[in-house]
PDB file of C-alpha atoms in Angstrom:
ATOM      1  CA  MET A 178      -0.275   0.267  -0.013  1.00  0.00           C
ATOM      2  CA  THR A 179       1.411   3.148  -0.766  1.00  0.00           C
ATOM      3  CA  ILE A 180       0.533   5.894   2.052  1.00  0.00           C
ATOM      4  CA  ALA A 181       2.142   9.426   0.323  1.00  0.00           C
ATOM      5  CA  SER A 182       4.982   8.900   2.911  1.00  0.00           C
ATOM      6  CA  ALA A 183       2.917   8.090   5.537  1.00  0.00           C
ATOM      7  CA  SER A 184       3.253   5.649   7.880  1.00  0.00           C
ATOM      8  CA  THR A 185       0.022   3.104   8.878  1.00  0.00           C
ATOM      9  CA  ALA A 186       0.608   5.200  12.813  1.00  0.00           C
ATOM     10  CA  ALA A 187       0.378   8.554  11.058  1.00  0.00           C
ATOM     11  CA  LEU A 188      -2.432   7.713   8.579  1.00  0.00           C
ATOM     12  CA  ALA A 189      -4.043   6.526  11.787  1.00  0.00           C
ATOM     13  CA  ARG A 190      -3.673  10.094  12.978  1.00  0.00           C
ATOM     14  CA  ALA A 191      -4.408  11.776  10.072  1.00  0.00           C
ATOM     15  CA  PHE A 192      -8.576  10.876   9.638  1.00  0.00           C
ATOM     16  CA  ALA A 193     -10.305   8.913  10.847  1.00  0.00           C
ATOM     17  CA  LEU A 194     -14.202   6.980  10.364  1.00  0.00           C
ATOM     18  CA  ALA A 195     -17.903   6.027  11.886  1.00  0.00           C
ATOM     19  CA  PRO A 196     -20.768   4.085  10.559  1.00  0.00           C
ATOM     20  CA  LEU A 197     -23.353   5.466   8.339  1.00  0.00           C
ATOM     21  CA  ALA A 198     -26.476   4.670  10.834  1.00  0.00           C
ATOM     22  CA  ALA A 199     -29.035   4.531   8.823  1.00  0.00           C
ATOM     23  CA  LEU A 200     -27.617   1.290   6.965  1.00  0.00           C
ATOM     24  CA  MET A 201     -25.814  -0.054  10.295  1.00  0.00           C
ATOM     25  CA  VAL A 202     -26.368  -4.226   9.351  1.00  0.00           C
ATOM     26  CA  VAL A 203     -26.112  -6.777  12.160  1.00  0.00           C
ATOM     27  CA  LEU A 204     -24.021  -9.697  10.525  1.00  0.00           C
ATOM     28  CA  ALA A 205     -21.939 -12.526  12.012  1.00  0.00           C
ATOM     29  CA  THR A 206     -18.877 -11.064  13.639  1.00  0.00           C
ATOM     30  CA  PRO A 207     -15.722 -12.748  11.214  1.00  0.00           C
ATOM     31  CA  ALA A 208     -13.094 -11.876  13.646  1.00  0.00           C
ATOM     32  CA  ALA A 209     -13.312 -10.937  17.337  1.00  0.00           C
ATOM     33  CA  ALA A 210     -12.372  -7.297  16.860  1.00  0.00           C
ATOM     34  CA  GLU A 211     -14.191  -6.584  14.055  1.00  0.00           C
ATOM     35  CA  THR A 212     -18.100  -5.759  13.878  1.00  0.00           C
ATOM     36  CA  PRO A 213     -20.261  -4.943  10.179  1.00  0.00           C
ATOM     37  CA  LEU A 214     -20.213  -1.507  10.577  1.00  0.00           C
ATOM     38  CA  TYR A 215     -21.681  -0.945   7.220  1.00  0.00           C
ATOM     39  CA  ASP A 216     -23.082  -2.944   4.413  1.00  0.00           C
ATOM     40  CA  ASN A 217     -24.769  -2.382   1.014  1.00  0.00           C
ATOM     41  CA  TRP A 218     -24.662  -5.553  -0.435  1.00  0.00           C
ATOM     42  CA  ASN A 219     -27.668  -7.521  -2.105  1.00  0.00           C
ATOM     43  CA  PRO A 220     -28.475 -10.535  -4.403  1.00  0.00           C
ATOM     44  CA  ALA A 221     -29.698  -8.276  -7.494  1.00  0.00           C
ATOM     45  CA  ALA A 222     -28.278  -8.270 -10.546  1.00  0.00           C
ATOM     46  CA  CYS A 223     -25.655  -5.631 -10.730  1.00  0.00           C
ATOM     47  CA  SER A 224     -23.853  -3.503 -13.648  1.00  0.00           C
ATOM     48  CA  GLY A 225     -19.984  -1.733 -12.663  1.00  0.00           C
ATOM     49  CA  THR A 226     -19.107   1.276 -11.160  1.00  0.00           C
ATOM     50  CA  ASP A 227     -15.900   2.730 -10.169  1.00  0.00           C
ATOM     51  CA  ARG A 228     -16.382   3.962  -6.854  1.00  0.00           C
ATOM     52  CA  SER A 229     -18.562   3.020  -3.389  1.00  0.00           C
ATOM     53  CA  ARG A 230     -19.549   5.313  -1.029  1.00  0.00           C
ATOM     54  CA  PHE A 231     -20.231   5.893   2.880  1.00  0.00           C
ATOM     55  CA  GLU A 232     -21.270   8.448   5.262  1.00  0.00           C
ATOM     56  CA  VAL A 233     -19.827   7.791   8.921  1.00  0.00           C
ATOM     57  CA  GLY A 234     -21.657   9.682  11.722  1.00  0.00           C
ATOM     58  CA  VAL A 235     -19.599   8.906  14.636  1.00  0.00           C
ATOM     59  CA  PRO A 236     -15.747   7.954  14.641  1.00  0.00           C
ATOM     60  CA  ILE A 237     -14.764   4.039  14.211  1.00  0.00           C
ATOM     61  CA  ARG A 238     -11.966   2.198  14.136  1.00  0.00           C
ATOM     62  CA  VAL A 239     -11.502   0.371  10.326  1.00  0.00           C
ATOM     63  CA  GLU A 240     -10.383  -3.092  10.149  1.00  0.00           C
ATOM     64  CA  ARG A 241     -10.995  -4.347   7.157  1.00  0.00           C
ATOM     65  CA  ILE A 242     -13.475  -2.624   3.928  1.00  0.00           C
ATOM     66  CA  GLU A 243     -14.274  -4.895   1.592  1.00  0.00           C
ATOM     67  CA  VAL A 244     -16.075  -3.809  -2.324  1.00  0.00           C
ATOM     68  CA  TRP A 245     -17.443  -6.781  -4.562  1.00  0.00           C
ATOM     69  CA  TYR A 246     -15.687  -6.857  -8.110  1.00  0.00           C
ATOM     70  CA  ASN A 247     -15.428  -7.919 -11.202  1.00  0.00           C
ATOM     71  CA  TRP A 248     -12.071  -9.598 -11.450  1.00  0.00           C
ATOM     72  CA  LYS A 249      -9.773 -10.296 -14.558  1.00  0.00           C
ATOM     73  CA  ALA A 250      -8.293 -13.595 -15.030  1.00  0.00           C
ATOM     74  CA  GLY A 251      -4.967 -13.239 -13.451  1.00  0.00           C
ATOM     75  CA  GLU A 252      -5.926 -10.327 -11.971  1.00  0.00           C
ATOM     76  CA  ARG A 253      -5.065 -10.349  -7.679  1.00  0.00           C
ATOM     77  CA  SER A 254      -4.683  -6.927  -6.648  1.00  0.00           C
ATOM     78  CA  VAL A 255      -6.297  -3.650  -7.651  1.00  0.00           C
ATOM     79  CA  ALA A 256      -5.173   0.202  -7.402  1.00  0.00           C
ATOM     80  CA  PHE A 257      -7.471   2.406  -5.651  1.00  0.00           C
ATOM     81  CA  ARG A 258      -8.061   5.405  -3.808  1.00  0.00           C
ATOM     82  CA  LEU A 259     -10.065   6.639  -0.354  1.00  0.00           C
ATOM     83  CA  GLU A 260     -11.369   9.862  -0.702  1.00  0.00           C
ATOM     84  CA  LYS A 261     -12.548  11.889   2.130  1.00  0.00           C
ATOM     85  CA  ASP A 262     -15.374  14.495   1.180  1.00  0.00           C
ATOM     86  CA  GLY A 263     -14.082  14.716  -2.201  1.00  0.00           C
ATOM     87  CA  THR A 264     -10.248  15.114  -1.007  1.00  0.00           C
ATOM     88  CA  THR A 265      -8.065  11.792  -1.655  1.00  0.00           C
ATOM     89  CA  ILE A 266      -6.558  10.826   1.670  1.00  0.00           C
ATOM     90  CA  VAL A 267      -4.475   7.777   0.798  1.00  0.00           C
ATOM     91  CA  GLN A 268      -4.025   5.433  -2.376  1.00  0.00           C
ATOM     92  CA  GLY A 269      -2.864   1.797  -2.438  1.00  0.00           C
ATOM     93  CA  THR A 270      -3.881  -1.452  -3.261  1.00  0.00           C
ATOM     94  CA  MET A 271      -7.265  -3.724  -2.148  1.00  0.00           C
ATOM     95  CA  ALA A 272      -6.528  -7.738  -2.544  1.00  0.00           C
ATOM     96  CA  ARG A 273      -8.173 -10.324  -4.161  1.00  0.00           C
ATOM     97  CA  GLY A 274     -10.590 -12.654  -1.240  1.00  0.00           C
ATOM     98  CA  SER A 275     -12.794 -14.917  -1.688  1.00  0.00           C
ATOM     99  CA  CYS A 276     -15.230 -15.601  -4.548  1.00  0.00           C
ATOM    100  CA  ASP A 277     -18.675 -16.933  -5.528  1.00  0.00           C
ATOM    101  CA  PRO A 278     -19.017 -19.921  -6.102  1.00  0.00           C
ATOM    102  CA  TYR A 279     -20.622 -20.225  -9.572  1.00  0.00           C
ATOM    103  CA  GLN A 280     -19.191 -16.810 -10.984  1.00  0.00           C
ATOM    104  CA  SER A 281     -15.784 -17.238 -10.506  1.00  0.00           C
ATOM    105  CA  ALA A 282     -14.753 -13.357 -11.671  1.00  0.00           C
ATOM    106  CA  TRP A 283     -16.641 -12.047  -8.957  1.00  0.00           C
ATOM    107  CA  CYS A 284     -14.558 -11.803  -5.985  1.00  0.00           C
ATOM    108  CA  VAL A 285     -14.072  -9.483  -2.525  1.00  0.00           C
ATOM    109  CA  ALA A 286     -11.636  -6.832  -3.202  1.00  0.00           C
ATOM    110  CA  THR A 287     -10.193  -5.740   0.154  1.00  0.00           C
ATOM    111  CA  TRP A 288      -8.019  -3.412   2.047  1.00  0.00           C
ATOM    112  CA  ALA A 289      -7.313  -3.645   6.121  1.00  0.00           C
ATOM    113  CA  PRO A 290      -6.268  -0.525   6.946  1.00  0.00           C
ATOM    114  CA  GLY A 291      -6.554  -0.885  11.083  1.00  0.00           C
ATOM    115  CA  VAL A 292      -6.859   3.041  11.400  1.00  0.00           C
ATOM    116  CA  ASP A 293      -9.528   5.053  13.123  1.00  0.00           C
ATOM    117  CA  PHE A 294     -12.238   7.213  10.788  1.00  0.00           C
ATOM    118  CA  ASP A 295     -13.753  10.744  11.412  1.00  0.00           C
ATOM    119  CA  THR A 296     -16.949  11.873  10.447  1.00  0.00           C
ATOM    120  CA  GLY A 297     -17.415  12.819   6.753  1.00  0.00           C
ATOM    121  CA  ILE A 298     -18.077  10.774   3.731  1.00  0.00           C
ATOM    122  CA  TYR A 299     -15.658   8.606   2.374  1.00  0.00           C
ATOM    123  CA  THR A 300     -15.534   7.192  -1.310  1.00  0.00           C
ATOM    124  CA  VAL A 301     -13.418   4.125  -2.535  1.00  0.00           C
ATOM    125  CA  VAL A 302     -12.197   4.649  -6.066  1.00  0.00           C
ATOM    126  CA  LEU A 303     -10.722   1.605  -7.750  1.00  0.00           C
ATOM    127  CA  ALA A 304      -9.082   2.032 -10.925  1.00  0.00           C
ATOM    128  CA  ARG A 305     -11.295   0.459 -13.380  1.00  0.00           C
ATOM    129  CA  PRO A 306     -15.416   0.257 -13.536  1.00  0.00           C
ATOM    130  CA  ALA A 307     -16.123  -3.621 -11.996  1.00  0.00           C
ATOM    131  CA  VAL A 308     -17.748  -3.039  -8.738  1.00  0.00           C
ATOM    132  CA  CYS A 309     -21.036  -4.317  -8.687  1.00  0.00           C
ATOM    133  CA  VAL A 310     -23.697  -1.181  -8.604  1.00  0.00           C
ATOM    134  CA  ASN A 311     -27.666  -1.684  -8.617  1.00  0.00           C
ATOM    135  CA  GLY A 312     -30.886  -0.104  -7.362  1.00  0.00           C
ATOM    136  CA  GLY A 313     -31.191  -1.430  -3.996  1.00  0.00           C
ATOM    137  CA  SER A 314     -27.273  -0.636  -3.134  1.00  0.00           C
ATOM    138  CA  ASN A 315     -27.144   3.566  -3.453  1.00  0.00           C
ATOM    139  CA  GLY A 316     -23.899   3.122  -4.832  1.00  0.00           C
ATOM    140  CA  GLY A 317     -20.782   0.148  -5.481  1.00  0.00           C
ATOM    141  CA  PHE A 318     -21.662  -2.680  -3.010  1.00  0.00           C
ATOM    142  CA  ILE A 319     -19.285  -2.556   0.299  1.00  0.00           C
ATOM    143  CA  ARG A 320     -18.247  -3.256   3.291  1.00  0.00           C
ATOM    144  CA  VAL A 321     -16.661  -1.709   6.168  1.00  0.00           C
ATOM    145  CA  TRP A 322     -16.079  -3.912   9.466  1.00  0.00           C
ATOM    146  CA  GLY A 323     -14.235  -2.387  12.597  1.00  0.00           C
ATOM    147  CA  ALA A 324     -15.774  -0.813  15.551  1.00  0.00           C
ATOM    148  CA  PRO A 325     -17.233   2.417  16.802  1.00  0.00           C
ATOM    149  CA  HIS A 326     -14.824   4.267  19.463  1.00  0.00           C
TER     150      HIS A 326
END
């Protein structure tokens, strides 16, 4: 991950994030320190976009961000940037994760920042428009895992 010359600790001090209360969901916790804070995924068919956004209303610690991404053959990572209120705050790569058992190109793209996020509107912008989006998702499919402060 490239953080524009900043260490992870500096990044943690530079920004923080909170859950969009209206769209919070309760799901099974994948790890003891992680709680689902935001999830707009649904089973309907989708088209592609290059961005997913979420709004943070109270400070939170973000352990993991996932988007549902249509990977090219052989692709294992994808470049992204994270914007807060329209300003790029970090650039890096998201790694290919678990895939749909029937549509192997559709897999999770994951970034695990392990940092605090303040209130604001955050947008994950990927290198190409391959993030699943439909009328029920209010933007590209994204899940945010972590813990409120």
